[in-house]
């Protein structure tokens, strides 16, 4: 990937993939910037957050990147809560939440136009995206990271705003 390709691309997934494949050491150097980018992608989809702790966790993680001491933010607890929010959509927790989540889906314009199955899938993908974005630097490379970095929620403009590779 060249600087010109980076500046002109509309495909954040491809941009990240090419950066990883062609400039791996630069990609590794940019992990904090990529982390910030992922968190801003979360803010862009906050209408899909069915649990208020998801936004609270994203904001707290951004504050930690800005230098607020982690002890003041309880990031471990917030990470646990975002995982629980993802499990709730995935059906791995209390089935009584299903009615609450169904109501949430029906009230969201971007989900209400989808089939029930597609709406649930998008809500689940968003919940896991938030959980992954919060924990990104600590994730072990593998399928979970690959899924995070190829998500439909990635935005090329946000990527350019938050990640500045050196292509020389």
Short mmCIF file of N, CA and C in Angstrom, two decimals:
data_model
loop_
_atom_site.label_atom_id
_atom_site.label_comp_id
_atom_site.label_asym_id
_atom_site.label_seq_id
_atom_site.Cartn_x
_atom_site.Cartn_y
_atom_site.Cartn_z
N UNK A 1 0.84 -1.18 0.00
CA UNK A 1 0.00 0.00 0.00
C UNK A 1 0.88 1.23 0.00
N UNK A 2 0.53 2.16 -0.82
CA UNK A 2 1.25 3.43 -0.88
C UNK A 2 0.47 4.48 -0.09
N UNK A 3 1.10 5.59 0.16
CA UNK A 3 0.42 6.69 0.85
C UNK A 3 -0.79 7.16 0.04
N UNK A 4 -0.64 7.23 -1.27
CA UNK A 4 -1.75 7.66 -2.13
C UNK A 4 -2.92 6.69 -2.06
N UNK A 5 -2.64 5.39 -2.06
CA UNK A 5 -3.71 4.40 -1.92
C UNK A 5 -4.41 4.56 -0.57
N UNK A 6 -3.63 4.81 0.47
CA UNK A 6 -4.18 5.02 1.82
C UNK A 6 -5.13 6.22 1.82
N UNK A 7 -4.71 7.28 1.19
CA UNK A 7 -5.51 8.51 1.18
C UNK A 7 -6.77 8.39 0.32
N UNK A 8 -6.78 7.53 -0.67
CA UNK A 8 -7.91 7.42 -1.60
C UNK A 8 -8.85 6.26 -1.32
N UNK A 9 -8.44 5.31 -0.52
CA UNK A 9 -9.26 4.11 -0.32
C UNK A 9 -10.54 4.42 0.45
N UNK A 10 -11.58 3.70 0.13
CA UNK A 10 -12.86 3.79 0.84
C UNK A 10 -13.13 2.50 1.62
N UNK A 11 -12.15 1.60 1.64
CA UNK A 11 -12.34 0.29 2.24
C UNK A 11 -11.37 0.10 3.41
N UNK A 12 -11.86 0.34 4.61
CA UNK A 12 -11.01 0.26 5.80
C UNK A 12 -10.47 -1.15 6.03
N UNK A 13 -11.27 -2.15 5.72
CA UNK A 13 -10.80 -3.53 5.89
C UNK A 13 -9.56 -3.78 5.02
N UNK A 14 -9.65 -3.37 3.78
CA UNK A 14 -8.53 -3.57 2.84
C UNK A 14 -7.32 -2.74 3.28
N UNK A 15 -7.57 -1.54 3.75
CA UNK A 15 -6.47 -0.68 4.20
C UNK A 15 -5.70 -1.35 5.34
N UNK A 16 -6.44 -1.87 6.32
CA UNK A 16 -5.79 -2.53 7.46
C UNK A 16 -5.07 -3.80 7.02
N UNK A 17 -5.70 -4.56 6.13
CA UNK A 17 -5.11 -5.80 5.66
C UNK A 17 -3.79 -5.52 4.93
N UNK A 18 -3.82 -4.54 4.04
CA UNK A 18 -2.61 -4.21 3.28
C UNK A 18 -1.52 -3.65 4.21
N UNK A 19 -1.92 -2.86 5.18
CA UNK A 19 -0.96 -2.34 6.14
C UNK A 19 -0.30 -3.50 6.89
N UNK A 20 -1.09 -4.47 7.32
CA UNK A 20 -0.57 -5.63 8.04
C UNK A 20 0.36 -6.46 7.14
N UNK A 21 -0.07 -6.74 5.94
CA UNK A 21 0.69 -7.62 5.04
C UNK A 21 1.97 -6.96 4.50
N UNK A 22 1.89 -5.69 4.20
CA UNK A 22 3.01 -5.03 3.53
C UNK A 22 3.90 -4.19 4.44
N UNK A 23 3.38 -3.84 5.62
CA UNK A 23 4.12 -2.97 6.53
C UNK A 23 3.91 -3.45 7.97
N UNK A 24 4.22 -4.71 8.22
CA UNK A 24 3.88 -5.32 9.51
C UNK A 24 4.49 -4.60 10.71
N UNK A 25 5.73 -4.20 10.63
CA UNK A 25 6.33 -3.51 11.77
C UNK A 25 5.66 -2.16 12.01
N UNK A 26 5.24 -1.51 10.94
CA UNK A 26 4.51 -0.24 11.06
C UNK A 26 3.15 -0.49 11.70
N UNK A 27 2.49 -1.57 11.31
CA UNK A 27 1.19 -1.94 11.89
C UNK A 27 1.34 -2.11 13.40
N UNK A 28 2.37 -2.84 13.81
CA UNK A 28 2.59 -3.08 15.24
C UNK A 28 2.85 -1.76 15.96
N UNK A 29 3.63 -0.88 15.37
CA UNK A 29 3.90 0.43 15.97
C UNK A 29 2.62 1.23 16.15
N UNK A 30 1.65 1.00 15.28
CA UNK A 30 0.41 1.79 15.27
C UNK A 30 -0.71 1.20 16.14
N UNK A 31 -0.43 0.16 16.90
CA UNK A 31 -1.48 -0.47 17.70
C UNK A 31 -2.25 0.54 18.56
N UNK A 32 -1.61 1.48 19.26
CA UNK A 32 -2.40 2.44 20.04
C UNK A 32 -3.32 3.29 19.17
N UNK A 33 -2.84 3.70 17.99
CA UNK A 33 -3.69 4.48 17.08
C UNK A 33 -4.83 3.63 16.54
N UNK A 34 -4.56 2.38 16.23
CA UNK A 34 -5.61 1.48 15.75
C UNK A 34 -6.65 1.26 16.84
N UNK A 35 -6.18 1.14 18.08
CA UNK A 35 -7.09 0.99 19.21
C UNK A 35 -8.05 2.19 19.29
N UNK A 36 -7.49 3.38 19.20
CA UNK A 36 -8.32 4.59 19.24
C UNK A 36 -9.31 4.60 18.07
N UNK A 37 -8.84 4.24 16.89
CA UNK A 37 -9.70 4.15 15.71
C UNK A 37 -10.87 3.20 15.96
N UNK A 38 -10.60 2.03 16.49
CA UNK A 38 -11.67 1.05 16.75
C UNK A 38 -12.70 1.61 17.72
N UNK A 39 -12.22 2.32 18.74
CA UNK A 39 -13.14 2.91 19.72
C UNK A 39 -14.01 3.98 19.08
N UNK A 40 -13.45 4.76 18.17
CA UNK A 40 -14.25 5.77 17.48
C UNK A 40 -15.25 5.13 16.51
N UNK A 41 -14.90 3.99 15.96
CA UNK A 41 -15.87 3.24 15.15
C UNK A 41 -17.04 2.80 16.03
N UNK A 42 -16.75 2.47 17.28
CA UNK A 42 -17.82 2.09 18.22
C UNK A 42 -18.76 3.27 18.46
N UNK A 43 -18.20 4.44 18.67
CA UNK A 43 -19.04 5.62 18.91
C UNK A 43 -19.95 5.87 17.72
N UNK A 44 -19.45 5.60 16.53
CA UNK A 44 -20.25 5.81 15.32
C UNK A 44 -21.47 4.89 15.28
N UNK A 45 -21.40 3.74 15.95
CA UNK A 45 -22.52 2.80 15.94
C UNK A 45 -23.23 2.72 17.30
N UNK A 46 -23.09 3.77 18.09
CA UNK A 46 -23.65 3.72 19.45
C UNK A 46 -25.16 3.53 19.47
N UNK A 47 -25.84 3.80 18.36
CA UNK A 47 -27.29 3.53 18.34
C UNK A 47 -27.57 2.03 18.46
N UNK A 48 -26.56 1.20 18.18
CA UNK A 48 -26.73 -0.25 18.30
C UNK A 48 -26.39 -0.77 19.69
N UNK A 49 -26.00 0.11 20.60
CA UNK A 49 -25.67 -0.31 21.96
C UNK A 49 -26.97 -0.51 22.73
N UNK A 50 -27.22 -1.72 23.11
CA UNK A 50 -28.45 -2.03 23.85
C UNK A 50 -28.27 -1.92 25.35
N UNK A 51 -27.04 -1.68 25.77
CA UNK A 51 -26.74 -1.57 27.19
C UNK A 51 -25.89 -0.32 27.38
N UNK A 52 -26.29 0.56 28.29
CA UNK A 52 -25.59 1.83 28.46
C UNK A 52 -24.13 1.65 28.87
N UNK A 53 -23.80 0.51 29.46
CA UNK A 53 -22.42 0.28 29.87
C UNK A 53 -21.49 0.16 28.66
N UNK A 54 -22.02 -0.18 27.50
CA UNK A 54 -21.18 -0.28 26.31
C UNK A 54 -20.55 1.08 25.97
N UNK A 55 -21.36 2.12 25.94
CA UNK A 55 -20.84 3.46 25.67
C UNK A 55 -19.93 3.93 26.81
N UNK A 56 -20.32 3.64 28.03
CA UNK A 56 -19.50 4.01 29.19
C UNK A 56 -18.11 3.36 29.08
N UNK A 57 -18.06 2.12 28.66
CA UNK A 57 -16.79 1.40 28.53
C UNK A 57 -15.94 2.00 27.41
N UNK A 58 -16.56 2.33 26.28
CA UNK A 58 -15.82 2.94 25.17
C UNK A 58 -15.23 4.28 25.62
N UNK A 59 -16.05 5.11 26.26
CA UNK A 59 -15.58 6.42 26.70
C UNK A 59 -14.46 6.30 27.74
N UNK A 60 -14.59 5.34 28.66
CA UNK A 60 -13.56 5.15 29.69
C UNK A 60 -12.26 4.66 29.05
N UNK A 61 -12.36 3.79 28.07
CA UNK A 61 -11.15 3.30 27.40
C UNK A 61 -10.47 4.43 26.64
N UNK A 62 -11.24 5.29 26.00
CA UNK A 62 -10.66 6.46 25.34
C UNK A 62 -9.97 7.37 26.35
N UNK A 63 -10.58 7.55 27.51
CA UNK A 63 -9.96 8.37 28.56
C UNK A 63 -8.63 7.77 29.00
N UNK A 64 -8.60 6.43 29.09
CA UNK A 64 -7.34 5.79 29.50
C UNK A 64 -6.26 6.01 28.45
N UNK A 65 -6.64 6.04 27.17
CA UNK A 65 -5.67 6.32 26.11
C UNK A 65 -5.20 7.77 26.16
N UNK A 66 -6.03 8.64 26.76
CA UNK A 66 -5.67 10.05 26.89
C UNK A 66 -4.88 10.32 28.18
N UNK A 67 -4.61 9.26 28.95
CA UNK A 67 -3.76 9.41 30.12
C UNK A 67 -4.46 9.39 31.46
N UNK A 68 -5.78 9.27 31.50
CA UNK A 68 -6.46 9.16 32.80
C UNK A 68 -6.03 7.83 33.42
N UNK A 69 -5.60 7.82 34.67
CA UNK A 69 -5.14 6.57 35.30
C UNK A 69 -6.21 5.49 35.24
N UNK A 70 -5.77 4.31 34.84
CA UNK A 70 -6.71 3.19 34.69
C UNK A 70 -7.41 2.85 35.99
N UNK A 71 -6.74 3.07 37.12
CA UNK A 71 -7.36 2.77 38.42
C UNK A 71 -8.60 3.62 38.65
N UNK A 72 -8.65 4.80 38.03
CA UNK A 72 -9.79 5.70 38.20
C UNK A 72 -10.98 5.30 37.32
N UNK A 73 -10.78 4.35 36.41
CA UNK A 73 -11.81 4.07 35.41
C UNK A 73 -12.47 2.70 35.55
N UNK A 74 -11.90 1.79 36.31
CA UNK A 74 -12.44 0.44 36.50
C UNK A 74 -12.64 -0.27 35.16
N UNK A 75 -11.60 -0.27 34.34
CA UNK A 75 -11.69 -0.85 33.01
C UNK A 75 -11.95 -2.35 33.03
N UNK A 76 -11.44 -3.04 34.02
CA UNK A 76 -11.68 -4.49 34.12
C UNK A 76 -13.16 -4.79 34.26
N UNK A 77 -13.82 -4.06 35.14
CA UNK A 77 -15.26 -4.25 35.33
C UNK A 77 -16.03 -3.89 34.05
N UNK A 78 -15.66 -2.79 33.42
CA UNK A 78 -16.36 -2.37 32.21
C UNK A 78 -16.15 -3.37 31.08
N UNK A 79 -14.97 -3.95 31.00
CA UNK A 79 -14.70 -4.98 30.00
C UNK A 79 -15.59 -6.19 30.25
N UNK A 80 -15.69 -6.58 31.49
CA UNK A 80 -16.56 -7.70 31.86
C UNK A 80 -18.02 -7.38 31.47
N UNK A 81 -18.45 -6.16 31.70
CA UNK A 81 -19.83 -5.76 31.36
C UNK A 81 -20.08 -5.79 29.86
N UNK A 82 -19.09 -5.38 29.06
CA UNK A 82 -19.30 -5.41 27.60
C UNK A 82 -19.35 -6.84 27.10
N UNK A 83 -18.59 -7.71 27.72
CA UNK A 83 -18.68 -9.13 27.35
C UNK A 83 -20.05 -9.69 27.72
N UNK A 84 -20.55 -9.31 28.87
CA UNK A 84 -21.88 -9.75 29.29
C UNK A 84 -22.96 -9.23 28.35
N UNK A 85 -22.79 -7.98 27.88
CA UNK A 85 -23.75 -7.41 26.92
C UNK A 85 -23.74 -8.21 25.62
N UNK A 86 -22.55 -8.62 25.18
CA UNK A 86 -22.46 -9.44 23.96
C UNK A 86 -23.10 -10.80 24.18
N UNK A 87 -22.83 -11.40 25.33
CA UNK A 87 -23.44 -12.70 25.63
C UNK A 87 -24.96 -12.61 25.69
N UNK A 88 -25.47 -11.48 26.16
CA UNK A 88 -26.93 -11.31 26.25
C UNK A 88 -27.57 -11.39 24.86
N UNK A 89 -26.94 -10.78 23.88
CA UNK A 89 -27.47 -10.81 22.51
C UNK A 89 -27.26 -12.19 21.89
N UNK A 90 -26.20 -12.83 22.30
CA UNK A 90 -25.85 -14.13 21.75
C UNK A 90 -26.70 -15.24 22.37
N UNK A 91 -27.55 -14.88 23.32
CA UNK A 91 -28.41 -15.87 23.94
C UNK A 91 -27.72 -16.71 24.99
N UNK A 92 -26.58 -16.27 25.46
CA UNK A 92 -25.81 -17.04 26.43
C UNK A 92 -26.11 -16.64 27.86
N UNK A 93 -27.05 -15.74 28.06
CA UNK A 93 -27.43 -15.36 29.41
C UNK A 93 -28.94 -15.45 29.54
N UNK A 94 -29.49 -14.77 30.45
CA UNK A 94 -30.89 -14.79 30.81
C UNK A 94 -31.82 -14.67 29.60
N UNK A 95 -32.58 -15.72 29.31
CA UNK A 95 -33.49 -15.68 28.15
C UNK A 95 -34.60 -14.63 28.29
N UNK A 96 -34.85 -14.14 29.49
CA UNK A 96 -35.88 -13.11 29.68
C UNK A 96 -35.47 -11.79 29.03
N UNK A 97 -34.17 -11.61 28.80
CA UNK A 97 -33.71 -10.38 28.13
C UNK A 97 -34.09 -10.38 26.66
N UNK A 98 -34.47 -11.55 26.13
CA UNK A 98 -34.79 -11.64 24.71
C UNK A 98 -35.94 -10.69 24.34
N UNK A 99 -36.97 -10.61 25.18
CA UNK A 99 -38.08 -9.70 24.91
C UNK A 99 -37.62 -8.25 24.91
N UNK A 100 -36.77 -7.92 25.88
CA UNK A 100 -36.24 -6.56 25.97
C UNK A 100 -35.42 -6.22 24.72
N UNK A 101 -34.61 -7.15 24.28
CA UNK A 101 -33.77 -6.93 23.10
C UNK A 101 -34.61 -6.89 21.83
N UNK A 102 -35.67 -7.69 21.78
CA UNK A 102 -36.57 -7.67 20.62
C UNK A 102 -37.21 -6.30 20.50
N UNK A 103 -37.65 -5.74 21.62
CA UNK A 103 -38.22 -4.39 21.62
C UNK A 103 -37.19 -3.36 21.16
N UNK A 104 -35.96 -3.51 21.63
CA UNK A 104 -34.88 -2.61 21.24
C UNK A 104 -34.69 -2.65 19.72
N UNK A 105 -34.63 -3.84 19.17
CA UNK A 105 -34.45 -4.01 17.72
C UNK A 105 -35.59 -3.35 16.95
N UNK A 106 -36.80 -3.56 17.40
CA UNK A 106 -37.97 -3.03 16.68
C UNK A 106 -38.01 -1.51 16.70
N UNK A 107 -37.39 -0.89 17.69
CA UNK A 107 -37.40 0.58 17.80
C UNK A 107 -36.26 1.25 17.05
N UNK A 108 -35.29 0.48 16.58
CA UNK A 108 -34.16 1.05 15.86
C UNK A 108 -34.42 1.04 14.37
N UNK A 109 -34.47 2.21 13.74
CA UNK A 109 -34.74 2.25 12.29
C UNK A 109 -33.76 1.40 11.48
N UNK A 110 -32.50 1.42 11.85
CA UNK A 110 -31.51 0.68 11.04
C UNK A 110 -31.66 -0.83 11.19
N UNK A 111 -32.31 -1.29 12.27
CA UNK A 111 -32.53 -2.73 12.45
C UNK A 111 -33.94 -3.17 12.10
N UNK A 112 -34.90 -2.29 12.30
CA UNK A 112 -36.30 -2.68 12.11
C UNK A 112 -36.62 -3.03 10.66
N UNK A 113 -35.81 -2.55 9.72
CA UNK A 113 -36.05 -2.85 8.30
C UNK A 113 -35.45 -4.19 7.88
N UNK A 114 -34.66 -4.79 8.76
CA UNK A 114 -34.02 -6.07 8.45
C UNK A 114 -34.91 -7.24 8.88
N UNK A 115 -34.64 -8.39 8.34
CA UNK A 115 -35.32 -9.59 8.83
C UNK A 115 -34.92 -9.78 10.29
N UNK A 116 -35.71 -10.50 11.03
CA UNK A 116 -35.42 -10.72 12.45
C UNK A 116 -34.04 -11.34 12.62
N UNK A 117 -33.72 -12.31 11.81
CA UNK A 117 -32.43 -12.99 11.90
C UNK A 117 -31.27 -12.02 11.60
N UNK A 118 -31.42 -11.21 10.57
CA UNK A 118 -30.37 -10.25 10.21
C UNK A 118 -30.21 -9.17 11.27
N UNK A 119 -31.31 -8.72 11.85
CA UNK A 119 -31.26 -7.70 12.90
C UNK A 119 -30.53 -8.23 14.13
N UNK A 120 -30.86 -9.45 14.54
CA UNK A 120 -30.17 -10.06 15.68
C UNK A 120 -28.69 -10.21 15.38
N UNK A 121 -28.36 -10.63 14.16
CA UNK A 121 -26.95 -10.82 13.79
C UNK A 121 -26.19 -9.50 13.85
N UNK A 122 -26.79 -8.42 13.36
CA UNK A 122 -26.13 -7.11 13.38
C UNK A 122 -25.94 -6.62 14.82
N UNK A 123 -26.97 -6.80 15.64
CA UNK A 123 -26.87 -6.39 17.04
C UNK A 123 -25.78 -7.20 17.75
N UNK A 124 -25.72 -8.50 17.48
CA UNK A 124 -24.69 -9.35 18.07
C UNK A 124 -23.30 -8.93 17.58
N UNK A 125 -23.17 -8.70 16.27
CA UNK A 125 -21.88 -8.27 15.73
C UNK A 125 -21.43 -6.95 16.37
N UNK A 126 -22.36 -6.02 16.55
CA UNK A 126 -22.03 -4.74 17.18
C UNK A 126 -21.56 -4.94 18.62
N UNK A 127 -22.25 -5.79 19.36
CA UNK A 127 -21.89 -6.03 20.76
C UNK A 127 -20.50 -6.66 20.87
N UNK A 128 -20.21 -7.62 20.03
CA UNK A 128 -18.88 -8.24 20.06
C UNK A 128 -17.81 -7.29 19.53
N UNK A 129 -18.17 -6.42 18.59
CA UNK A 129 -17.23 -5.43 18.08
C UNK A 129 -16.82 -4.49 19.22
N UNK A 130 -17.78 -4.02 20.01
CA UNK A 130 -17.47 -3.14 21.14
C UNK A 130 -16.56 -3.86 22.13
N UNK A 131 -16.91 -5.09 22.47
CA UNK A 131 -16.09 -5.85 23.42
C UNK A 131 -14.66 -6.02 22.88
N UNK A 132 -14.54 -6.34 21.61
CA UNK A 132 -13.21 -6.51 21.02
C UNK A 132 -12.44 -5.21 20.94
N UNK A 133 -13.12 -4.13 20.59
CA UNK A 133 -12.46 -2.83 20.46
C UNK A 133 -11.90 -2.36 21.80
N UNK A 134 -12.62 -2.60 22.86
CA UNK A 134 -12.16 -2.19 24.18
C UNK A 134 -10.91 -2.97 24.59
N UNK A 135 -10.89 -4.24 24.24
CA UNK A 135 -9.80 -5.12 24.66
C UNK A 135 -8.73 -5.32 23.60
N UNK A 136 -8.81 -4.62 22.48
CA UNK A 136 -7.98 -4.89 21.31
C UNK A 136 -6.49 -5.11 21.59
N UNK A 137 -5.79 -4.22 22.26
CA UNK A 137 -4.34 -4.43 22.39
C UNK A 137 -3.98 -5.70 23.15
N UNK A 138 -4.87 -6.17 24.01
CA UNK A 138 -4.57 -7.35 24.80
C UNK A 138 -5.04 -8.65 24.18
N UNK A 139 -5.68 -8.58 23.03
CA UNK A 139 -6.17 -9.80 22.40
C UNK A 139 -5.03 -10.58 21.77
N UNK A 140 -5.11 -11.87 21.86
CA UNK A 140 -4.13 -12.74 21.22
C UNK A 140 -4.47 -12.78 19.74
N UNK A 141 -3.49 -12.56 18.86
CA UNK A 141 -3.79 -12.63 17.43
C UNK A 141 -4.47 -13.95 17.08
N UNK A 142 -5.41 -13.87 16.20
CA UNK A 142 -6.14 -15.05 15.79
C UNK A 142 -7.49 -14.66 15.23
N UNK A 143 -8.41 -15.60 15.18
CA UNK A 143 -9.71 -15.34 14.54
C UNK A 143 -10.47 -14.16 15.15
N UNK A 144 -10.38 -13.95 16.46
CA UNK A 144 -11.13 -12.86 17.07
C UNK A 144 -10.62 -11.51 16.60
N UNK A 145 -9.30 -11.36 16.53
CA UNK A 145 -8.72 -10.11 16.05
C UNK A 145 -9.03 -9.93 14.57
N UNK A 146 -8.91 -11.02 13.81
CA UNK A 146 -9.22 -10.93 12.38
C UNK A 146 -10.66 -10.48 12.17
N UNK A 147 -11.58 -11.02 12.95
CA UNK A 147 -12.99 -10.63 12.84
C UNK A 147 -13.18 -9.15 13.18
N UNK A 148 -12.48 -8.71 14.21
CA UNK A 148 -12.56 -7.31 14.62
C UNK A 148 -12.06 -6.39 13.51
N UNK A 149 -10.93 -6.74 12.90
CA UNK A 149 -10.31 -5.89 11.91
C UNK A 149 -10.89 -6.06 10.50
N UNK A 150 -11.93 -6.88 10.39
CA UNK A 150 -12.63 -7.01 9.11
C UNK A 150 -14.12 -6.74 9.30
N UNK A 151 -14.46 -6.08 10.36
CA UNK A 151 -15.86 -5.81 10.69
C UNK A 151 -16.50 -4.83 9.70
N UNK A 152 -17.79 -4.99 9.52
CA UNK A 152 -18.55 -4.05 8.69
C UNK A 152 -18.61 -2.66 9.33
N UNK A 153 -18.25 -2.55 10.60
CA UNK A 153 -18.35 -1.28 11.31
C UNK A 153 -17.11 -0.40 11.16
N UNK A 154 -16.11 -0.88 10.46
CA UNK A 154 -14.91 -0.08 10.23
C UNK A 154 -15.21 1.03 9.23
N UNK A 155 -14.58 2.17 9.42
CA UNK A 155 -14.83 3.33 8.58
C UNK A 155 -13.50 3.90 8.08
N UNK A 156 -13.36 3.99 6.76
CA UNK A 156 -12.09 4.44 6.15
C UNK A 156 -11.73 5.86 6.57
N UNK A 157 -12.70 6.75 6.64
CA UNK A 157 -12.39 8.13 7.04
C UNK A 157 -11.90 8.19 8.49
N UNK A 158 -12.56 7.44 9.37
CA UNK A 158 -12.09 7.40 10.76
C UNK A 158 -10.70 6.78 10.84
N UNK A 159 -10.44 5.79 10.02
CA UNK A 159 -9.12 5.17 10.00
C UNK A 159 -8.06 6.20 9.65
N UNK A 160 -8.29 6.95 8.61
CA UNK A 160 -7.33 7.99 8.21
C UNK A 160 -7.19 9.07 9.28
N UNK A 161 -8.29 9.39 9.98
CA UNK A 161 -8.24 10.42 11.02
C UNK A 161 -7.42 10.00 12.24
N UNK A 162 -7.37 8.69 12.50
CA UNK A 162 -6.75 8.22 13.74
C UNK A 162 -5.46 7.43 13.55
N UNK A 163 -5.20 6.98 12.34
CA UNK A 163 -4.01 6.16 12.09
C UNK A 163 -3.19 6.80 11.00
N UNK A 164 -1.94 7.09 11.30
CA UNK A 164 -1.05 7.76 10.36
C UNK A 164 0.20 6.92 10.11
N UNK A 165 0.10 6.00 9.16
CA UNK A 165 1.28 5.17 8.87
C UNK A 165 2.38 5.96 8.17
N UNK A 166 3.58 5.48 8.37
CA UNK A 166 4.74 6.01 7.66
C UNK A 166 5.06 5.00 6.56
N UNK A 167 4.79 5.34 5.31
CA UNK A 167 4.97 4.41 4.21
C UNK A 167 6.37 4.45 3.60
N UNK A 168 7.27 5.24 4.16
CA UNK A 168 8.60 5.33 3.56
C UNK A 168 9.49 4.19 4.00
#
